[in-house]
Amino acid sequence: MTRPLVVLGATGSIGLQALEVARHLGRAVVGIAARRPRPELAALARSWPEAAIAVAGGSPSEREDFLAEVARPVLFGSEAVVELAGRPGTTVINGVVGSAGLGASVAALEAGNRLALANKESLVAGGPVVMAALRRGGGELIPVDSEHSALFQLMEAMPGGAVNRLLLTASGGPFRGRSPAELEHATPREALAHPTWKMGERITIDSATLVNKGMEVIEAHFLFQVPYERIDVVVHPESVVHSLVELTDGALIAHMGATDMRIPIQYAITHPERAGASVDFRLPTRALHFEDPDREVFPALELAYGAGRAGGSAPAVFNAADEVAVAAFLGGRLGFTGIPRLIERVLELMPVTDVGSVEEVAAVDEEARHHAAGLVAGSC
Ligand code: MG
């Protein structure tokens, strides 16, 4: 099936690579959305003249300038992005950063679209809501994140009931092997130096704290309907193995590949078909290492498991508190080890409730941010 594509978060890292893959595959792009009415987006609009353009934010004057530059109709407002995602018959690549991506994910699935999901917050903050939309709309949910794409491909290749355990690989980030004392004074510059993947700022910091891996555990739980006690994390600094499954008979099956997001993006578009590669990959001849994550140095991982097991609103709280903590860390208002401490305190402050709608998730998100910001201001 060659559905046309809608790319959300088009000016971000995933969005730009998705458009590159679309070009490579010769796929039509019928929608492009981004948060800000910037010149980069205007340039994309010119490159894809058939695509509807949606912009979530921007001031009235920024919007006016943008309209003049693009010289065709533009849909404005966050509801316009959701509307674009909900136009049926498309594959929606959701590369939106942050909890703003949830509404678009739900709209895409309710319309019966294929959702190629790169927005973590959709499943972390709104897992129950997204899964309900998937059941209601009869769409498809295909992960784009490298680990989940690997697990998705492994799971579809295995007979039903054969998988015992999921093993998500983690690079370990720039602080692998450090002591807690050394991490007290870690700077944003050090934390932003990710050894294997080139990504956006928040996800790079989240990789350094292992918050990102914790969020991926929660995503895997929803995507593959596997209980938390059967999802493990293994540190693998080379990032060549993208994840593994352990089968009931003890066999471990690994998925390997280049550290290049264009590969999982392409598979999310072409599944179950395969197309020619846009990336050159040779199996590396260097050694591959595997080790257990240091749960003492990286307490965020256990916090994520705890939030996942608590269910309901807890993962949304975990996500929102982390986003505030990362911004505070990057702004020099919170130390590196303050990030998991802040998340833990916000989780303690908020009782676990059920979340059944995008609005309920947004309310939890807002309250958690409010608590987190208050704790940062009062110096956590
Ligand atoms: Mg990942």
CSV table of C-alpha atoms and ligand atoms in Angstrom, one decimal:
chain,number,residue,atom,x,y,z
A,1,MET,CA,0.0,0.0,0.0
A,2,THR,CA,1.5,3.4,-1.0
A,3,ARG,CA,-0.4,5.8,1.2
A,4,PRO,CA,0.6,9.4,1.0
A,5,LEU,CA,2.5,10.8,3.9
A,6,VAL,CA,1.7,13.5,6.5
A,7,VAL,CA,4.8,14.7,8.4
A,8,LEU,CA,4.3,16.3,11.8
A,9,GLY,CA,7.2,18.1,13.5
A,10,ALA,CA,8.6,18.5,9.9
A,11,THR,CA,11.5,20.9,10.8
A,12,GLY,CA,12.8,18.6,13.6
A,13,SER,CA,15.4,15.9,13.3
A,14,ILE,CA,12.8,13.1,12.7
A,15,GLY,CA,10.7,15.2,10.4
A,16,LEU,CA,13.5,16.2,8.1
A,17,GLN,CA,14.7,12.6,7.9
A,18,ALA,CA,11.2,11.5,7.1
A,19,LEU,CA,11.0,13.9,4.2
A,20,GLU,CA,14.3,12.7,3.0
A,21,VAL,CA,13.0,9.1,3.1
A,22,ALA,CA,9.8,10.2,1.3
A,23,ARG,CA,11.9,11.6,-1.5
A,24,HIS,CA,14.0,8.4,-1.6
A,25,LEU,CA,10.8,6.3,-1.8
A,26,GLY,CA,9.1,8.6,-4.2
A,27,ARG,CA,6.2,8.9,-1.8
A,28,ALA,CA,3.7,11.8,-2.0
A,29,VAL,CA,3.6,14.1,1.0
A,30,VAL,CA,0.2,15.6,1.5
A,31,GLY,CA,0.7,17.4,4.8
A,32,ILE,CA,3.5,19.1,6.6
A,33,ALA,CA,3.2,20.6,10.1
A,34,ALA,CA,5.6,22.3,12.5
A,35,ARG,CA,5.3,24.3,15.7
A,36,ARG,CA,6.7,27.6,14.5
A,37,PRO,CA,6.2,29.6,11.3
A,38,ARG,CA,10.0,29.7,10.5
A,39,PRO,CA,11.9,30.2,7.2
A,40,GLU,CA,12.9,26.4,7.4
A,41,LEU,CA,9.3,25.5,7.2
A,42,ALA,CA,8.6,27.9,4.4
A,43,ALA,CA,11.5,26.2,2.5
A,44,LEU,CA,9.9,22.8,3.1
A,45,ALA,CA,6.6,24.2,1.8
A,46,ARG,CA,8.3,25.3,-1.4
A,47,SER,CA,9.9,21.8,-1.8
A,48,TRP,CA,6.6,20.0,-1.4
A,49,PRO,CA,4.1,22.2,-3.3
A,50,GLU,CA,1.3,19.6,-3.0
A,51,ALA,CA,1.4,19.5,0.8
A,52,ALA,CA,-1.1,21.2,3.1
A,53,ILE,CA,0.9,23.3,5.6
A,54,ALA,CA,-0.1,23.5,9.3
A,55,VAL,CA,1.6,25.7,11.9
A,56,ALA,CA,0.7,25.2,15.6
A,57,GLY,CA,2.1,28.4,17.0
A,58,GLY,CA,3.6,31.8,16.2
A,59,SER,CA,2.6,35.4,16.9
A,60,PRO,CA,0.2,37.2,14.5
A,61,SER,CA,3.1,39.1,12.9
A,62,GLU,CA,5.2,35.9,12.5
A,63,ARG,CA,2.2,34.2,10.9
A,64,GLU,CA,1.7,37.1,8.5
A,65,ASP,CA,5.3,37.1,7.4
A,66,PHE,CA,5.2,33.4,7.0
A,67,LEU,CA,2.0,33.6,4.8
A,68,ALA,CA,3.7,36.1,2.6
A,69,GLU,CA,6.8,33.9,2.2
A,70,VAL,CA,4.8,30.6,1.5
A,71,ALA,CA,2.3,32.3,-0.8
A,72,ARG,CA,-0.4,29.6,-0.4
A,73,PRO,CA,-3.0,28.9,2.3
A,74,VAL,CA,-1.7,27.8,5.7
A,75,LEU,CA,-3.7,26.2,8.6
A,76,PHE,CA,-2.9,27.8,11.9
A,77,GLY,CA,-3.3,26.6,15.5
A,78,SER,CA,-2.6,23.3,17.3
A,79,GLU,CA,-6.1,22.1,16.3
A,80,ALA,CA,-4.9,22.5,12.6
A,81,VAL,CA,-2.1,20.0,13.3
A,82,VAL,CA,-4.6,17.5,14.8
A,83,GLU,CA,-7.0,18.1,11.8
A,84,LEU,CA,-4.1,17.3,9.4
A,85,ALA,CA,-3.3,14.1,11.3
A,86,GLY,CA,-7.0,13.0,11.2
A,87,ARG,CA,-7.4,13.3,7.4
A,88,PRO,CA,-8.0,9.6,6.4
A,89,GLY,CA,-6.1,7.4,4.0
A,90,THR,CA,-2.6,8.6,5.0
A,91,THR,CA,0.5,7.5,6.9
A,92,VAL,CA,1.1,10.0,9.6
A,93,ILE,CA,4.7,10.4,10.8
A,94,ASN,CA,4.5,12.0,14.2
A,95,GLY,CA,7.9,13.6,14.9
A,96,VAL,CA,6.4,16.3,17.2
A,97,VAL,CA,8.5,16.9,20.3
A,98,GLY,CA,6.7,17.0,23.6
A,99,SER,CA,3.2,16.3,24.9
A,100,ALA,CA,1.7,18.4,22.1
A,101,GLY,CA,2.1,15.2,19.9
A,102,LEU,CA,-0.6,13.2,21.8
A,103,GLY,CA,-3.7,14.8,20.2
A,104,ALA,CA,-2.3,14.2,16.7
A,105,SER,CA,-1.6,10.6,17.5
A,106,VAL,CA,-5.1,10.0,18.7
A,107,ALA,CA,-6.6,11.8,15.7
A,108,ALA,CA,-4.5,9.8,13.2
A,109,LEU,CA,-5.5,6.4,14.8
A,110,GLU,CA,-9.2,7.4,15.2
A,111,ALA,CA,-9.2,8.1,11.4
A,112,GLY,CA,-7.9,4.6,10.7
A,113,ASN,CA,-4.6,6.0,9.5
A,114,ARG,CA,-1.2,4.3,9.9
A,115,LEU,CA,0.6,6.2,12.7
A,116,ALA,CA,4.4,6.0,12.4
A,117,LEU,CA,5.1,7.1,15.9
A,118,ALA,CA,8.3,8.9,16.9
A,119,ASN,CA,6.7,11.2,19.5
A,120,LYS,CA,7.5,9.5,22.9
A,121,GLU,CA,5.0,11.4,24.9
A,122,SER,CA,2.0,9.9,23.1
A,123,LEU,CA,2.5,6.5,24.6
A,124,VAL,CA,4.3,7.6,27.8
A,125,ALA,CA,1.9,10.2,28.9
A,126,GLY,CA,-1.2,8.9,27.0
A,127,GLY,CA,-0.7,5.2,26.6
A,128,PRO,CA,-4.2,4.2,27.6
A,129,VAL,CA,-5.7,6.9,25.4
A,130,VAL,CA,-3.6,6.0,22.4
A,131,MET,CA,-4.3,2.3,22.7
A,132,ALA,CA,-8.1,3.0,23.0
A,133,ALA,CA,-7.9,5.2,19.8
A,134,LEU,CA,-6.1,2.4,18.0
A,135,ARG,CA,-8.9,-0.1,18.9
A,136,ARG,CA,-11.7,2.4,18.0
A,137,GLY,CA,-10.3,3.6,14.7
A,138,GLY,CA,-8.8,0.4,13.4
A,139,GLY,CA,-5.6,2.2,12.4
A,140,GLU,CA,-2.1,0.9,12.6
A,141,LEU,CA,0.5,1.9,15.1
A,142,ILE,CA,4.1,1.4,14.0
A,143,PRO,CA,7.0,2.6,16.1
A,144,VAL,CA,9.8,4.7,14.6
A,145,ASP,CA,12.2,4.7,17.6
A,146,SER,CA,15.1,2.5,16.8
A,147,GLU,CA,14.6,0.1,19.7
A,148,HIS,CA,10.9,-0.3,19.3
A,149,SER,CA,11.2,-0.7,15.5
A,150,ALA,CA,13.7,-3.5,16.2
A,151,LEU,CA,11.3,-5.1,18.7
A,152,PHE,CA,8.4,-4.7,16.3
A,153,GLN,CA,10.3,-6.4,13.5
A,154,LEU,CA,11.5,-9.2,15.9
A,155,MET,CA,8.0,-9.7,17.3
A,156,GLU,CA,6.4,-9.9,13.8
A,157,ALA,CA,9.0,-12.5,12.8
A,158,MET,CA,8.3,-14.8,15.9
A,159,PRO,CA,5.5,-17.2,16.3
A,160,GLY,CA,2.8,-16.0,18.7
A,161,GLY,CA,3.5,-16.9,22.4
A,162,ALA,CA,7.2,-17.6,21.7
A,163,VAL,CA,8.5,-14.3,23.2
A,164,ASN,CA,9.4,-14.5,26.9
A,165,ARG,CA,11.2,-11.2,27.5
A,166,LEU,CA,12.0,-7.9,25.7
A,167,LEU,CA,15.5,-6.5,26.1
A,168,LEU,CA,15.8,-2.9,25.1
A,169,THR,CA,19.4,-1.8,24.4
A,170,ALA,CA,20.7,1.5,25.8
A,171,SER,CA,23.9,3.2,24.8
A,172,GLY,CA,24.4,4.2,28.4
A,173,GLY,CA,24.9,7.8,27.3
A,174,PRO,CA,28.0,10.0,28.0
A,175,PHE,CA,28.1,9.2,31.7
A,176,ARG,CA,28.3,5.5,31.6
A,177,GLY,CA,30.8,4.2,34.2
A,178,ARG,CA,30.7,7.5,36.2
A,179,SER,CA,30.2,7.6,40.0
A,180,PRO,CA,27.2,9.5,41.6
A,181,ALA,CA,29.7,12.1,43.0
A,182,GLU,CA,31.1,12.8,39.5
A,183,LEU,CA,27.6,13.4,38.1
A,184,GLU,CA,26.8,16.1,40.7
A,185,HIS,CA,28.8,18.6,38.7
A,186,ALA,CA,28.0,17.3,35.2
A,187,THR,CA,27.4,20.2,32.8
A,188,PRO,CA,24.9,20.5,30.0
A,189,ARG,CA,27.8,20.6,27.5
A,190,GLU,CA,29.0,17.2,28.8
A,191,ALA,CA,25.5,15.7,28.9
A,192,LEU,CA,24.8,16.9,25.3
A,193,ALA,CA,27.8,15.0,23.9
A,194,HIS,CA,26.0,11.7,23.1
A,195,PRO,CA,28.5,9.0,22.0
A,196,THR,CA,26.5,7.3,19.2
A,197,TRP,CA,23.2,9.0,18.3
A,198,LYS,CA,22.8,12.6,17.0
A,199,MET,CA,19.4,13.8,18.4
A,200,GLY,CA,17.5,16.8,19.8
A,201,GLU,CA,18.5,18.4,23.1
A,202,ARG,CA,15.9,17.0,25.4
A,203,ILE,CA,16.3,13.4,24.2
A,204,THR,CA,20.0,13.7,24.5
A,205,ILE,CA,19.8,14.8,28.1
A,206,ASP,CA,17.2,12.1,28.7
A,207,SER,CA,19.7,9.6,27.3
A,208,ALA,CA,22.3,10.8,29.8
A,209,THR,CA,20.0,10.3,32.7
A,210,LEU,CA,18.5,7.1,31.3
A,211,VAL,CA,15.1,8.8,31.5
A,212,ASN,CA,14.8,8.1,27.8
A,213,LYS,CA,15.3,4.4,28.3
A,214,GLY,CA,12.7,4.5,31.1
A,215,MET,CA,10.3,6.1,28.8
A,216,GLU,CA,11.0,3.5,26.2
A,217,VAL,CA,10.3,0.7,28.7
A,218,ILE,CA,6.8,2.3,29.2
A,219,GLU,CA,6.3,2.6,25.4
A,220,ALA,CA,7.3,-1.0,24.9
A,221,HIS,CA,4.8,-2.0,27.6
A,222,PHE,CA,1.9,-0.4,25.6
A,223,LEU,CA,3.1,-1.2,22.1
A,224,PHE,CA,3.7,-4.9,22.7
A,225,GLN,CA,1.3,-5.5,25.6
A,226,VAL,CA,4.0,-7.0,27.7
A,227,PRO,CA,4.1,-6.7,31.5
A,228,TYR,CA,6.9,-4.7,33.1
A,229,GLU,CA,8.6,-7.7,34.7
A,230,ARG,CA,9.2,-9.1,31.2
A,231,ILE,CA,10.9,-5.9,29.9
A,232,ASP,CA,14.6,-5.4,30.6
A,233,VAL,CA,17.2,-2.9,29.7
A,234,VAL,CA,20.7,-3.9,28.7
A,235,VAL,CA,23.5,-1.3,28.2
A,236,HIS,CA,25.2,-1.7,24.8
A,237,PRO,CA,27.6,1.2,24.2
A,238,GLU,CA,28.1,0.5,20.5
A,239,SER,CA,24.4,0.9,19.6
A,240,VAL,CA,24.7,-1.7,16.9
A,241,VAL,CA,22.1,-4.1,18.4
A,242,HIS,CA,18.9,-2.1,18.5
A,243,SER,CA,17.1,-4.5,20.8
A,244,LEU,CA,16.6,-8.3,21.5
A,245,VAL,CA,13.9,-10.7,22.3
A,246,GLU,CA,14.4,-13.7,24.5
A,247,LEU,CA,12.3,-16.7,23.5
A,248,THR,CA,10.6,-19.3,25.7
A,249,ASP,CA,13.3,-21.8,24.8
A,250,GLY,CA,16.1,-19.5,25.9
A,251,ALA,CA,17.2,-18.3,22.4
A,252,LEU,CA,18.0,-14.6,22.2
A,253,ILE,CA,17.3,-12.9,18.8
A,254,ALA,CA,18.9,-9.6,18.2
A,255,HIS,CA,18.2,-6.9,15.6
A,256,MET,CA,21.3,-5.0,14.3
A,257,GLY,CA,21.7,-2.0,12.1
A,258,ALA,CA,23.3,1.3,11.5
A,259,THR,CA,22.6,4.1,14.0
A,260,ASP,CA,20.6,6.0,11.4
A,261,MET,CA,16.9,6.9,12.0
A,262,ARG,CA,16.2,6.9,8.3
A,263,ILE,CA,16.1,3.1,8.4
A,264,PRO,CA,13.3,2.7,11.0
A,265,ILE,CA,11.5,5.6,9.5
A,266,GLN,CA,11.5,3.9,6.1
A,267,TYR,CA,10.3,0.6,7.6
A,268,ALA,CA,7.4,2.3,9.4
A,269,ILE,CA,6.3,3.7,6.0
A,270,THR,CA,6.9,0.5,3.9
A,271,HIS,CA,5.9,-2.2,6.4
A,272,PRO,CA,5.3,-5.1,5.7
A,273,GLU,CA,7.2,-4.4,2.5
A,274,ARG,CA,10.9,-3.7,2.2
A,275,ALA,CA,12.4,-1.0,-0.1
A,276,GLY,CA,16.0,-0.2,-1.1
A,277,ALA,CA,18.2,1.4,1.5
A,278,SER,CA,19.0,5.1,1.7
A,279,VAL,CA,21.8,4.3,4.0
A,280,ASP,CA,25.0,2.4,3.6
A,281,PHE,CA,25.7,-0.1,6.4
A,282,ARG,CA,28.5,-2.5,7.0
A,283,LEU,CA,28.6,-4.7,10.0
A,284,PRO,CA,31.2,-3.1,12.3
A,285,THR,CA,34.3,-5.3,13.0
A,286,ARG,CA,34.8,-3.8,16.5
A,287,ALA,CA,33.7,-5.7,19.6
A,288,LEU,CA,30.2,-5.4,21.0
A,289,HIS,CA,29.7,-5.1,24.7
A,290,PHE,CA,26.7,-5.7,26.9
A,291,GLU,CA,26.3,-4.8,30.6
A,292,ASP,CA,23.7,-4.2,33.2
A,293,PRO,CA,22.6,-0.6,33.8
A,294,ASP,CA,23.9,1.0,37.0
A,295,ARG,CA,20.6,1.6,38.7
A,296,GLU,CA,22.3,3.6,41.6
A,297,VAL,CA,24.0,6.1,39.3
A,298,PHE,CA,20.9,6.4,37.1
A,299,PRO,CA,17.9,6.2,39.5
A,300,ALA,CA,15.6,7.6,36.7
A,301,LEU,CA,15.3,4.1,35.2
A,302,GLU,CA,13.7,2.6,38.4
A,303,LEU,CA,11.5,5.7,38.7
A,304,ALA,CA,10.2,5.0,35.2
A,305,TYR,CA,9.5,1.4,36.0
A,306,GLY,CA,7.7,2.5,39.2
A,307,ALA,CA,5.6,5.0,37.3
A,308,GLY,CA,4.8,2.4,34.6
A,309,ARG,CA,3.7,-0.1,37.2
A,310,ALA,CA,1.6,2.5,39.0
A,311,GLY,CA,-0.1,3.2,35.6
A,312,GLY,CA,-2.9,5.7,35.1
A,313,SER,CA,-1.5,9.3,35.3
A,314,ALA,CA,1.9,8.3,36.8
A,315,PRO,CA,3.8,8.0,33.5
A,316,ALA,CA,2.4,11.4,32.4
A,317,VAL,CA,3.7,12.9,35.6
A,318,PHE,CA,7.1,11.3,35.1
A,319,ASN,CA,7.3,12.8,31.6
A,320,ALA,CA,6.1,16.3,32.5
A,321,ALA,CA,8.4,16.5,35.6
A,322,ASP,CA,11.3,15.4,33.5
A,323,GLU,CA,10.7,18.0,30.8
A,324,VAL,CA,10.7,20.8,33.3
A,325,ALA,CA,13.8,19.3,35.0
A,326,VAL,CA,15.7,19.1,31.7
A,327,ALA,CA,14.9,22.7,30.8
A,328,ALA,CA,16.0,23.8,34.3
A,329,PHE,CA,19.2,21.8,33.9
A,330,LEU,CA,20.0,23.3,30.4
A,331,GLY,CA,19.2,26.7,31.9
A,332,GLY,CA,21.7,26.2,34.7
A,333,ARG,CA,19.0,26.2,37.4
A,334,LEU,CA,19.2,22.5,38.4
A,335,GLY,CA,22.1,20.1,38.7
A,336,PHE,CA,22.3,16.9,36.7
A,337,THR,CA,21.5,14.7,39.7
A,338,GLY,CA,18.6,17.1,40.5
A,339,ILE,CA,16.8,15.8,37.4
A,340,PRO,CA,15.7,12.3,38.9
A,341,ARG,CA,15.3,13.9,42.3
A,342,LEU,CA,12.8,16.4,40.9
A,343,ILE,CA,10.9,13.7,39.0
A,344,GLU,CA,10.7,11.6,42.2
A,345,ARG,CA,9.4,14.5,44.3
A,346,VAL,CA,6.7,15.4,41.7
A,347,LEU,CA,5.6,11.7,41.5
A,348,GLU,CA,5.3,11.7,45.3
A,349,LEU,CA,3.2,14.9,45.3
A,350,MET,CA,0.6,13.7,42.8
A,351,PRO,CA,-1.9,10.8,43.5
A,352,VAL,CA,-2.3,8.3,40.7
A,353,THR,CA,-5.6,8.8,38.7
A,354,ASP,CA,-7.1,7.2,35.6
A,355,VAL,CA,-6.5,9.0,32.3
A,356,GLY,CA,-9.2,8.4,29.7
A,357,SER,CA,-8.9,11.3,27.3
A,358,VAL,CA,-6.4,13.8,25.8
A,359,GLU,CA,-7.8,16.5,28.0
A,360,GLU,CA,-7.3,14.4,31.2
A,361,VAL,CA,-3.7,13.8,30.2
A,362,ALA,CA,-3.2,17.5,29.5
A,363,ALA,CA,-4.6,18.4,32.9
A,364,VAL,CA,-2.2,15.9,34.7
A,365,ASP,CA,0.7,17.2,32.5
A,366,GLU,CA,-0.1,20.8,33.5
A,367,GLU,CA,-0.4,20.1,37.2
A,368,ALA,CA,2.9,18.1,37.2
A,369,ARG,CA,4.7,21.0,35.4
A,370,HIS,CA,3.3,23.4,37.9
A,371,HIS,CA,4.6,21.3,40.8
A,372,ALA,CA,8.0,20.8,39.1
A,373,ALA,CA,8.4,24.5,38.3
A,374,GLY,CA,7.6,25.3,42.0
A,375,LEU,CA,10.2,22.8,43.2
A,376,VAL,CA,12.9,24.2,40.8
A,377,ALA,CA,12.1,27.8,41.9
A,378,GLY,CA,12.4,26.7,45.5
A,379,SER,CA,15.7,25.0,44.5
A,380,CYS,CA,15.3,21.3,44.5
B,1,MG,MG,15.6,5.1,21.3
